[in-house]
Amino acid sequence: MSKGHTIPLLHLARLLLHRNTTVTIFTTPANKPFISDSLSDTDASIVELPFPQNIDGVPAGVESTDKLPSMSLFVPFANATKLMQPNFERSLETLPNVICIISDGFLGWTQQSAADFGIPRLVFYGWNNYSQTICRSILANSLLSGPELDDEPIVVTDFPWIKLTRSDFDEPFNSREPKGPHLDFIIEQAIATSKSYGQVMNSFYELEALYVEYWNRTWEPKVWCIGPFCLAESAKSDLQHHRKPTWLQWLDKQLAQGSSVLYVAFGSQAEISSQQLREIVVGLEASKVNFFWVTRKSESELDDGFEERVKERGLVVREWVDQRAILGHKSVRGFLSHCGWNSVLESVCAKVPILAWPMMAEQHLNAQMVVEEMKVGLRVETSNGLVKGFVKSEGLERMVRELMEGETGKEARKKVKELGEAAEKAVEEGGSSWHTLNQLIDELQALRSDA
């Protein structure tokens, strides 16, 4: 239960509704308004399950990870969801003709419910085949226990052209001897996934065919590429002229002036130090590019006077914005991103190149994929050349200019246009994702008939 997982699942719900299936969404009271609003123009049913109360370490009223005071509370939060299982099963009993349960990978307990009811479970993790396959390969070959130094290159045995470091991974994987509650939780989810019918991937075959084929040849459960999910939802109608938010009016003004805009957003969960924030402020100001920055930081945290000084060419926004509407705006020509997979896909679909600045989770692998495999972006420079090093303002300024005005940026823009067109073809009738989804639904319906 976090926006980065919920939003693509809501897009997936639309994708299924387009295929004349009935969709029921299970959620909790605090998350329901967002979901109801998102699917208000559909006939999806929404079932509310009470979220467990008085959980040690989880503040009262918090029902999604973006509301947690720190991501260090993720494991107790995720483990608390297990207490929802009895209510989930009671609700499940009331639904007729269920052909499958699609649940988030971190809700591994739903596999037991699925097994008890004789319903196939499909898993959704919100990442891509590249990151999943590389992680599995590295763990299977115990590659992270080898190097002496955290930033020593590791050659991925099964894919020798890929070189990573221990620093490309977060806790607990970057420990030489991983252990503890976080690892226990991950193993528990991995076991539940291995017992599931399959994984639905928010990706398309042509984007990462090698890794899809390798996974399905080597490991289980099977992956089904049926994305990009975001293309199932057209742009919001309330963004038409009479209800245009001020930020959209600002982008229109930039377009009218012939200005190119860099969109800056690091997701809802990245924790950026005040020192690093200062370098971003200085770098963006010195770059002289037009930018649109979405942040939760207050004006005083950024730098009093910064917004006033850049007001002719820069906008800082602190409200929730429609990222797809921003990336799809004709003035936006680059995206400084943390490389969460949703953001990468939305950028590809909008044909906007990326300046990759990974922060956490599998974002470092996504950044590697964006730059080395897809070739649709550049990577920020760290001051010491290390993966998780500090980014100084002059390095940021240089890479922002290169993305927006340089030759490498032009190459990335050309490549992302090709991939964006391939994404559109994949979900259209006759495309690879269209065929794969049909095949999956047919298979699930056949299973139901045989039961």
XYZ file of C-alpha atoms in Angstrom:
451
model
C 0.000 0.000 0.000
C 1.979 2.888 -1.404
C 1.193 5.220 -4.307
C 3.955 3.719 -6.466
C 2.226 0.322 -6.242
C -1.404 1.459 -6.026
C -1.444 3.698 -9.122
C -0.263 1.023 -11.599
C -2.704 -1.485 -10.052
C -5.532 1.005 -10.685
C -4.341 1.347 -14.284
C -4.312 -2.457 -14.493
C -7.910 -2.506 -13.212
C -8.866 -0.296 -16.181
C -7.016 -2.583 -18.552
C -9.048 -5.551 -17.267
C -12.321 -3.622 -17.339
C -11.666 -2.911 -21.032
C -11.703 -6.706 -21.545
C -15.214 -7.076 -20.087
C -14.032 -8.633 -16.848
C -15.512 -7.708 -13.472
C -13.001 -6.108 -11.128
C -13.238 -5.820 -7.344
C -10.619 -3.758 -5.498
C -9.828 -4.466 -1.856
C -8.458 -1.519 0.101
C -8.577 0.161 3.523
C -10.588 3.192 4.770
C -7.793 5.780 4.446
C -6.871 4.583 0.938
C -10.417 4.265 -0.364
C -11.034 7.953 -1.314
C -7.990 7.997 -3.624
C -9.079 4.734 -5.259
C -12.736 5.763 -5.570
C -11.718 9.046 -7.180
C -9.328 7.318 -9.577
C -11.942 4.792 -10.753
C -15.026 7.045 -10.490
C -15.746 6.732 -14.225
C -15.680 2.901 -14.146
C -17.935 0.181 -12.725
C -15.181 -1.386 -10.587
C -16.406 -2.454 -7.128
C -14.466 -1.316 -4.073
C -14.447 -3.333 -0.839
C -13.134 -1.716 2.335
C -11.210 -3.822 4.852
C -10.400 -2.330 8.282
C -6.682 -1.692 8.765
C -5.215 -3.234 11.969
C -5.024 -0.874 14.942
C -2.420 -0.432 17.721
C 0.484 -1.872 15.748
C 3.817 -1.369 17.481
C 5.880 1.171 15.519
C 3.083 2.171 13.118
C 1.438 5.543 13.939
C -2.364 5.495 14.232
C -4.174 6.328 11.003
C -1.236 5.447 8.733
C -2.409 3.057 6.020
C 0.102 3.685 3.221
C 3.898 3.844 3.169
C 4.100 7.458 1.954
C 2.537 8.479 5.301
C 5.119 6.601 7.412
C 7.500 8.952 9.300
C 10.392 6.778 8.040
C 10.778 3.828 5.682
C 12.532 2.022 8.569
C 8.949 1.236 9.722
C 8.146 -0.574 6.476
C 8.508 -4.121 7.852
C 6.186 -3.700 10.886
C 3.732 -1.868 8.597
C 3.788 -4.616 5.944
C 3.584 -7.380 8.561
C 0.516 -5.679 10.088
C -1.416 -6.313 6.854
C -1.440 -10.054 7.683
C -4.091 -9.267 10.304
C -6.449 -8.329 7.450
C -6.577 -11.925 6.168
C -9.764 -13.073 8.024
C -11.748 -10.037 6.784
C -10.360 -10.514 3.274
C -11.460 -14.161 3.215
C -14.930 -13.351 4.542
C -15.373 -10.836 1.700
C -13.949 -13.261 -0.842
C -16.656 -15.789 0.050
C -19.308 -13.351 -1.189
C -17.817 -12.936 -4.701
C -19.065 -15.244 -7.486
C -16.910 -16.757 -10.265
C -13.512 -15.395 -9.227
C -10.968 -16.390 -11.891
C -7.929 -14.912 -10.146
C -6.598 -12.764 -7.328
C -4.025 -10.143 -8.306
C -2.188 -8.937 -5.228
C 0.833 -6.860 -4.420
C 3.990 -8.891 -3.907
C 4.350 -7.564 -0.367
C 0.970 -9.057 0.588
C 2.305 -12.609 0.455
C -0.357 -13.848 2.883
C -2.930 -13.592 0.077
C -1.289 -16.670 -1.495
C -2.563 -18.811 1.385
C -6.070 -17.350 0.970
C -5.913 -18.024 -2.782
C -4.816 -21.619 -2.172
C -7.573 -22.194 0.422
C -10.206 -20.978 -2.056
C -8.658 -22.769 -5.043
C -8.129 -19.474 -6.889
C -4.935 -18.742 -8.903
C -2.927 -15.833 -7.481
C -1.065 -13.417 -9.744
C 1.613 -11.246 -8.148
C 2.444 -7.618 -8.897
C 5.673 -6.074 -7.567
C 5.778 -2.871 -9.578
C 9.232 -3.458 -11.045
C 10.566 -4.721 -14.372
C 11.984 -7.968 -15.755
C 15.519 -6.562 -15.998
C 15.775 -5.690 -12.279
C 14.025 -8.877 -11.157
C 16.175 -11.131 -13.336
C 19.457 -9.392 -12.404
C 18.618 -9.586 -8.665
C 17.743 -13.272 -8.928
C 20.918 -14.009 -10.895
C 23.129 -12.148 -8.424
C 21.575 -13.897 -5.414
C 21.615 -17.328 -7.101
C 25.344 -16.919 -7.818
C 26.152 -15.335 -4.390
C 27.896 -12.457 -6.171
C 27.413 -9.857 -3.408
C 29.464 -11.836 -0.881
C 32.588 -11.620 -3.063
C 34.024 -8.093 -3.381
C 36.080 -6.497 -0.613
C 34.840 -2.978 -1.314
C 31.249 -1.755 -1.669
C 32.065 0.007 -4.947
C 34.163 -2.749 -6.508
C 32.626 -3.809 -9.855
C 30.788 -7.150 -9.931
C 30.302 -8.881 -13.287
C 26.825 -10.450 -13.449
C 27.689 -14.049 -14.373
C 24.610 -14.744 -16.525
C 24.834 -11.331 -18.257
C 28.589 -10.551 -18.379
C 28.146 -7.134 -20.058
C 26.390 -5.893 -16.880
C 28.649 -4.610 -14.110
C 27.202 -3.549 -10.751
C 28.507 -2.931 -7.240
C 27.299 -3.808 -3.757
C 26.345 -0.121 -3.429
C 23.730 -0.625 -6.160
C 21.719 -2.598 -3.591
C 19.969 -1.570 -0.383
C 19.724 -3.302 2.964
C 19.640 -6.207 3.605
C 21.243 -7.359 0.323
C 24.298 -5.114 0.543
C 25.359 -6.729 3.843
C 28.039 -9.406 3.592
C 25.981 -11.616 5.879
C 22.379 -10.418 5.474
C 20.035 -11.186 8.348
C 17.242 -9.660 10.402
C 13.487 -8.943 10.135
C 13.730 -7.228 6.725
C 15.436 -10.243 5.144
C 12.976 -12.623 6.842
C 10.094 -10.606 5.399
C 11.576 -10.642 1.876
C 12.162 -14.411 1.995
C 8.565 -14.925 3.155
C 7.234 -12.920 0.186
C 9.566 -14.712 -2.245
C 8.258 -18.101 -1.079
C 4.649 -16.921 -1.500
C 5.498 -15.629 -4.999
C 7.103 -18.958 -5.967
C 3.829 -20.731 -5.086
C 1.741 -18.287 -7.145
C 0.360 -18.857 -10.642
C 2.321 -16.050 -12.260
C 3.530 -12.451 -12.143
C 1.957 -9.593 -14.066
C 4.616 -7.158 -15.234
C 4.085 -3.485 -15.973
C 6.310 -3.659 -19.027
C 6.187 -4.756 -22.649
C 8.033 -7.581 -24.349
C 9.976 -5.495 -26.878
C 11.498 -3.344 -24.117
C 13.290 -6.225 -22.375
C 12.724 -9.387 -24.417
C 16.040 -10.965 -23.385
C 15.189 -10.787 -19.662
C 11.582 -11.951 -20.115
C 12.792 -14.982 -22.093
C 15.586 -15.743 -19.619
C 13.271 -15.588 -16.601
C 10.569 -17.761 -18.166
C 13.188 -20.290 -19.291
C 15.015 -20.424 -15.953
C 12.701 -19.590 -13.064
C 9.110 -19.601 -11.860
C 6.450 -18.395 -11.703
C 5.965 -17.266 -15.285
C 5.986 -13.530 -16.011
C 3.312 -11.950 -18.205
C 4.226 -8.585 -19.774
C 0.954 -6.736 -20.290
C 1.984 -3.083 -19.942
C 2.593 -0.211 -19.921
C -0.475 -0.076 -17.656
C -0.548 3.736 -17.713
C -1.636 3.662 -21.371
C -4.955 2.127 -20.238
C -5.962 5.503 -18.829
C -6.450 8.519 -21.044
C -5.506 11.978 -19.751
C -7.905 13.340 -17.138
C -10.810 15.312 -18.599
C -10.776 17.826 -15.719
C -7.497 19.188 -17.089
C -9.450 20.877 -19.860
C -9.242 24.624 -20.050
C -11.892 25.729 -17.539
C -10.344 23.688 -14.716
C -6.662 23.945 -15.539
C -4.494 23.969 -12.400
C -2.059 26.877 -12.159
C 0.936 24.608 -12.833
C -0.596 23.515 -16.145
C -1.227 27.139 -17.085
C 2.464 27.803 -16.299
C 3.529 24.982 -18.648
C 1.236 26.391 -21.361
C 2.951 29.756 -20.975
C 6.400 28.130 -21.383
C 5.193 26.400 -24.544
C 3.828 29.658 -25.944
C 7.242 31.253 -25.356
C 8.996 28.347 -27.102
C 10.754 27.283 -23.873
C 11.808 23.714 -23.081
C 11.145 22.577 -19.489
C 12.989 20.093 -17.272
C 10.596 18.226 -14.964
C 12.159 17.416 -11.552
C 10.619 14.853 -9.172
C 12.138 12.247 -6.857
C 9.037 10.287 -5.832
C 7.143 10.380 -2.551
C 9.574 8.375 -0.425
C 13.110 9.562 -1.200
C 14.883 11.063 1.802
C 17.194 13.873 0.639
C 19.611 15.538 3.088
C 19.556 19.310 3.530
C 23.123 19.490 2.125
C 22.111 17.596 -0.995
C 18.994 19.733 -1.352
C 21.176 22.843 -1.296
C 23.266 21.489 -4.203
C 20.107 20.788 -6.228
C 18.924 24.378 -5.671
C 22.295 25.854 -6.709
C 22.654 23.480 -9.680
C 19.186 24.184 -11.082
C 19.631 27.927 -10.671
C 23.063 27.910 -12.333
C 21.905 25.698 -15.231
C 19.712 28.508 -16.594
C 17.220 25.885 -17.871
C 13.478 26.220 -17.296
C 12.336 23.723 -14.703
C 9.216 22.442 -12.939
C 10.105 20.924 -9.545
C 7.661 18.888 -7.463
C 8.830 18.601 -3.853
C 7.486 18.244 -0.325
C 10.175 20.596 1.022
C 9.144 24.031 2.309
C 10.515 27.283 0.878
C 12.836 27.782 3.858
C 14.198 24.226 3.477
C 15.077 24.906 -0.159
C 16.557 28.387 0.282
C 14.639 31.538 1.106
C 14.647 33.681 -2.003
C 15.348 30.863 -4.470
C 11.796 30.724 -5.839
C 11.679 34.490 -6.223
C 15.024 34.551 -8.056
C 14.013 31.878 -10.582
C 10.315 32.772 -10.914
C 10.628 33.718 -14.600
C 11.863 30.265 -15.587
C 11.301 27.916 -12.636
C 8.229 26.701 -10.764
C 8.266 24.808 -7.450
C 5.056 22.892 -6.673
C 4.165 21.197 -3.378
C 0.687 19.866 -4.180
C -0.209 16.519 -5.737
C 0.178 16.777 -9.520
C -0.751 14.539 -12.422
C 2.691 13.354 -13.510
C 1.463 11.938 -16.797
C -0.118 15.284 -17.707
C 3.237 16.992 -16.987
C 5.354 14.501 -18.948
C 2.820 14.596 -21.785
C 2.961 18.396 -22.034
C 4.721 19.544 -25.207
C 6.964 21.970 -23.286
C 8.533 19.206 -21.130
C 11.714 17.943 -22.791
C 13.548 16.204 -19.942
C 12.940 14.481 -16.607
C 15.337 14.546 -13.626
C 14.074 11.400 -11.909
C 14.757 8.945 -9.074
C 14.001 6.178 -11.603
C 11.082 4.533 -9.860
C 9.744 2.144 -12.496
C 6.399 3.955 -12.900
C 8.248 7.198 -13.593
C 10.573 5.537 -16.112
C 7.648 3.971 -18.003
C 5.599 7.173 -17.961
C 8.615 9.056 -19.315
C 9.108 6.485 -22.093
C 5.396 6.612 -23.000
C 5.586 10.430 -23.143
C 8.828 10.183 -25.206
C 10.772 12.297 -22.663
C 14.464 11.449 -21.951
C 15.650 10.941 -18.359
C 18.451 12.275 -16.184
C 18.734 9.367 -13.736
C 19.348 9.976 -10.043
C 18.439 6.737 -8.214
C 17.784 6.967 -4.471
C 16.552 3.630 -3.043
C 15.062 0.150 -3.595
C 15.720 -1.159 -7.133
C 16.092 2.363 -8.574
C 19.852 1.907 -9.136
C 19.136 -1.074 -11.382
C 16.442 0.905 -13.200
C 18.942 3.730 -13.732
C 21.454 1.262 -15.176
C 18.739 -0.040 -17.489
C 17.709 3.486 -18.575
C 21.283 4.509 -19.452
C 23.025 1.311 -20.567
C 20.248 -0.895 -21.984
C 17.453 1.391 -23.174
C 19.805 4.336 -23.857
C 17.008 6.826 -23.169
C 18.862 8.888 -20.590
C 21.989 10.074 -18.829
C 23.118 9.649 -15.237
C 23.935 12.361 -12.691
C 27.607 12.678 -11.761
C 28.573 11.996 -8.150
C 31.518 14.005 -6.788
C 33.592 10.897 -5.957
C 32.338 8.711 -8.818
C 30.684 6.289 -6.405
C 27.164 4.956 -7.009
C 25.665 6.538 -3.884
C 28.041 9.503 -3.788
C 27.178 13.140 -3.162
C 26.047 15.157 -6.211
C 27.574 18.639 -6.338
C 25.816 21.583 -7.962
C 28.351 21.982 -10.790
C 28.027 18.288 -11.740
C 24.252 18.526 -11.702
C 24.320 21.745 -13.743
C 26.557 20.098 -16.375
C 24.348 16.994 -16.749
C 21.108 19.031 -16.822
C 22.522 21.104 -19.692
C 23.719 17.955 -21.474
C 20.273 16.348 -21.248
C 18.423 19.452 -22.392
C 20.886 20.861 -24.952
C 23.776 18.437 -25.575
C 24.478 15.770 -28.189
C 23.988 12.866 -25.747
C 20.631 14.360 -24.779
C 19.634 14.472 -28.469
C 20.552 10.792 -28.899
C 18.507 9.864 -25.809
C 15.557 11.918 -27.131
C 15.689 10.059 -30.448
C 15.829 6.651 -28.734
C 13.012 7.408 -26.261
C 10.772 8.431 -29.168
C 11.304 5.001 -30.768
C 10.583 3.170 -27.505
C 7.525 5.339 -26.789
C 6.077 4.364 -30.175
C 6.860 0.686 -29.475
C 5.012 0.957 -26.125
C 1.908 2.305 -27.869
C 2.015 -0.531 -30.420
C 2.390 -3.154 -27.654
C -0.931 -2.266 -25.994
C -2.897 -1.703 -29.204
C -5.016 -4.489 -30.663
C -2.622 -7.053 -32.119
C 0.355 -5.846 -30.046
C 2.487 -8.037 -27.772
C 0.905 -6.877 -24.481
C -2.592 -7.118 -25.997
C -1.929 -10.734 -27.064
C -0.329 -11.661 -23.711
C -3.287 -10.320 -21.720
C -5.741 -12.228 -23.935
C -3.701 -15.387 -23.462
C -3.636 -14.905 -19.670
C -7.407 -14.302 -19.419
C -8.134 -17.337 -21.648
C -5.868 -19.506 -19.511
C -7.496 -18.350 -16.250
C -10.998 -18.890 -17.639
C -10.047 -22.406 -18.822
C -8.742 -23.181 -15.320
C -12.031 -21.990 -13.854
C -14.043 -24.184 -16.268
C -11.950 -27.242 -15.367
C -12.332 -26.675 -11.607
